[in-house]
Amino acid sequence: MSSLARFALKSDIPLQTNGRLTAETLLDDIERGLREYDAEIVDRGDCFLTFRVPIGERIVRHLNFRAGGWGPWWPFDFVSFGTLNLAAATNGIALSGEIETSQWFLVPAAFLAIACGFVAPLPSTFLRTLVGVLVGITLSGGFLALGRWQFRSWLHRLVDDSLSS
């Protein structure tokens, strides 16, 4: 599936005064965190990391999530691919990246849109279709915002854990 949306991350991380946290150790922690959630590391350089989340992993986790209750939290529900870059800044480490989503989030949005259009108490097929399309567009935007928030919160928590250790 191709990328439907991209969102950028950018934040500056202050260095600890003891100097233990460097861009390389932070990149190691990020890589370890990505592997813990079954993301594949595609490429790793001096201060960058490229990863991918397989579609099979997202489908299995999505179906387990629905069939077995709420299940464990997973930061890659809507993330397909990404590149994270670290660079030394004057007051710390600058973390930036570009994350791409897949079209997988359209599956639940389309299902809910069809269901809403089907059960809408409107007299005309055109109006029910219009309601379904509006619900689908709204849900897609909500899912994109959720995916962005989910990944950002995971990454900030991972960086905070690295700073505290």
Short mmCIF file of C-alpha atoms in Angstrom, two decimals, residues 95-159:
data_model
loop_
_atom_site.label_atom_id
_atom_site.label_comp_id
_atom_site.label_asym_id
_atom_site.label_seq_id
_atom_site.Cartn_x
_atom_site.Cartn_y
_atom_site.Cartn_z
CA LEU A 95 15.51 15.08 16.59
CA SER A 96 13.62 15.33 13.32
CA GLY A 97 11.90 12.86 11.12
CA GLU A 98 9.35 12.12 8.48
CA ILE A 99 6.73 9.48 9.10
CA GLU A 100 4.41 8.07 6.45
CA THR A 101 1.03 6.48 7.02
CA SER A 102 -0.46 3.70 4.98
CA GLN A 103 -3.96 3.48 3.62
CA TRP A 104 -4.79 0.81 6.21
CA PHE A 105 -6.77 3.28 8.34
CA LEU A 106 -9.22 3.65 5.44
CA VAL A 107 -10.52 0.10 6.05
CA PRO A 108 -12.26 0.81 9.38
CA ALA A 109 -13.25 4.30 8.19
CA ALA A 110 -14.87 2.88 5.05
CA PHE A 111 -16.68 0.18 7.02
CA LEU A 112 -18.10 2.71 9.47
CA ALA A 113 -18.99 5.11 6.65
CA ILE A 114 -20.94 2.42 4.79
CA ALA A 115 -22.70 1.38 8.00
CA CYS A 116 -23.64 4.99 8.81
CA GLY A 117 -24.89 5.60 5.28
CA PHE A 118 -26.90 2.39 5.34
CA VAL A 119 -28.66 3.03 8.67
CA ALA A 120 -29.12 6.80 8.33
CA PRO A 121 -32.84 7.60 8.61
CA LEU A 122 -32.93 9.66 5.43
CA PRO A 123 -35.43 9.25 2.60
CA SER A 124 -33.04 9.43 -0.32
CA THR A 125 -30.18 7.15 -1.34
CA PHE A 126 -28.18 10.20 -2.37
CA LEU A 127 -28.47 11.74 1.11
CA ARG A 128 -27.52 8.47 2.82
CA THR A 129 -24.50 8.19 0.50
CA LEU A 130 -23.55 11.79 1.26
CA VAL A 131 -23.78 11.13 5.02
CA GLY A 132 -21.63 8.01 4.59
CA VAL A 133 -18.98 9.92 2.62
CA LEU A 134 -18.89 12.74 5.20
CA VAL A 135 -18.57 10.23 8.05
CA GLY A 136 -15.77 8.44 6.18
CA ILE A 137 -13.82 11.64 5.53
CA THR A 138 -14.24 12.76 9.13
CA LEU A 139 -13.13 9.38 10.49
CA SER A 140 -10.12 9.29 8.16
CA GLY A 141 -8.99 12.70 9.39
CA GLY A 142 -9.50 11.59 12.98
CA PHE A 143 -7.51 8.40 12.41
CA LEU A 144 -4.66 10.41 10.85
CA ALA A 145 -4.60 12.75 13.86
CA LEU A 146 -4.68 9.75 16.21
CA GLY A 147 -1.78 8.10 14.37
CA ARG A 148 0.30 11.26 14.59
CA TRP A 149 -0.43 11.73 18.29
CA GLN A 150 0.19 8.04 19.01
CA PHE A 151 3.63 7.99 17.41
CA ARG A 152 4.71 11.35 18.83
CA SER A 153 3.70 10.38 22.37
CA TRP A 154 5.58 7.08 22.08
CA LEU A 155 8.70 8.81 20.77
CA HIS A 156 8.61 11.48 23.49
CA ARG A 157 8.17 8.82 26.16
CA LEU A 158 11.11 6.86 24.73
CA VAL A 159 13.32 9.97 24.71
#
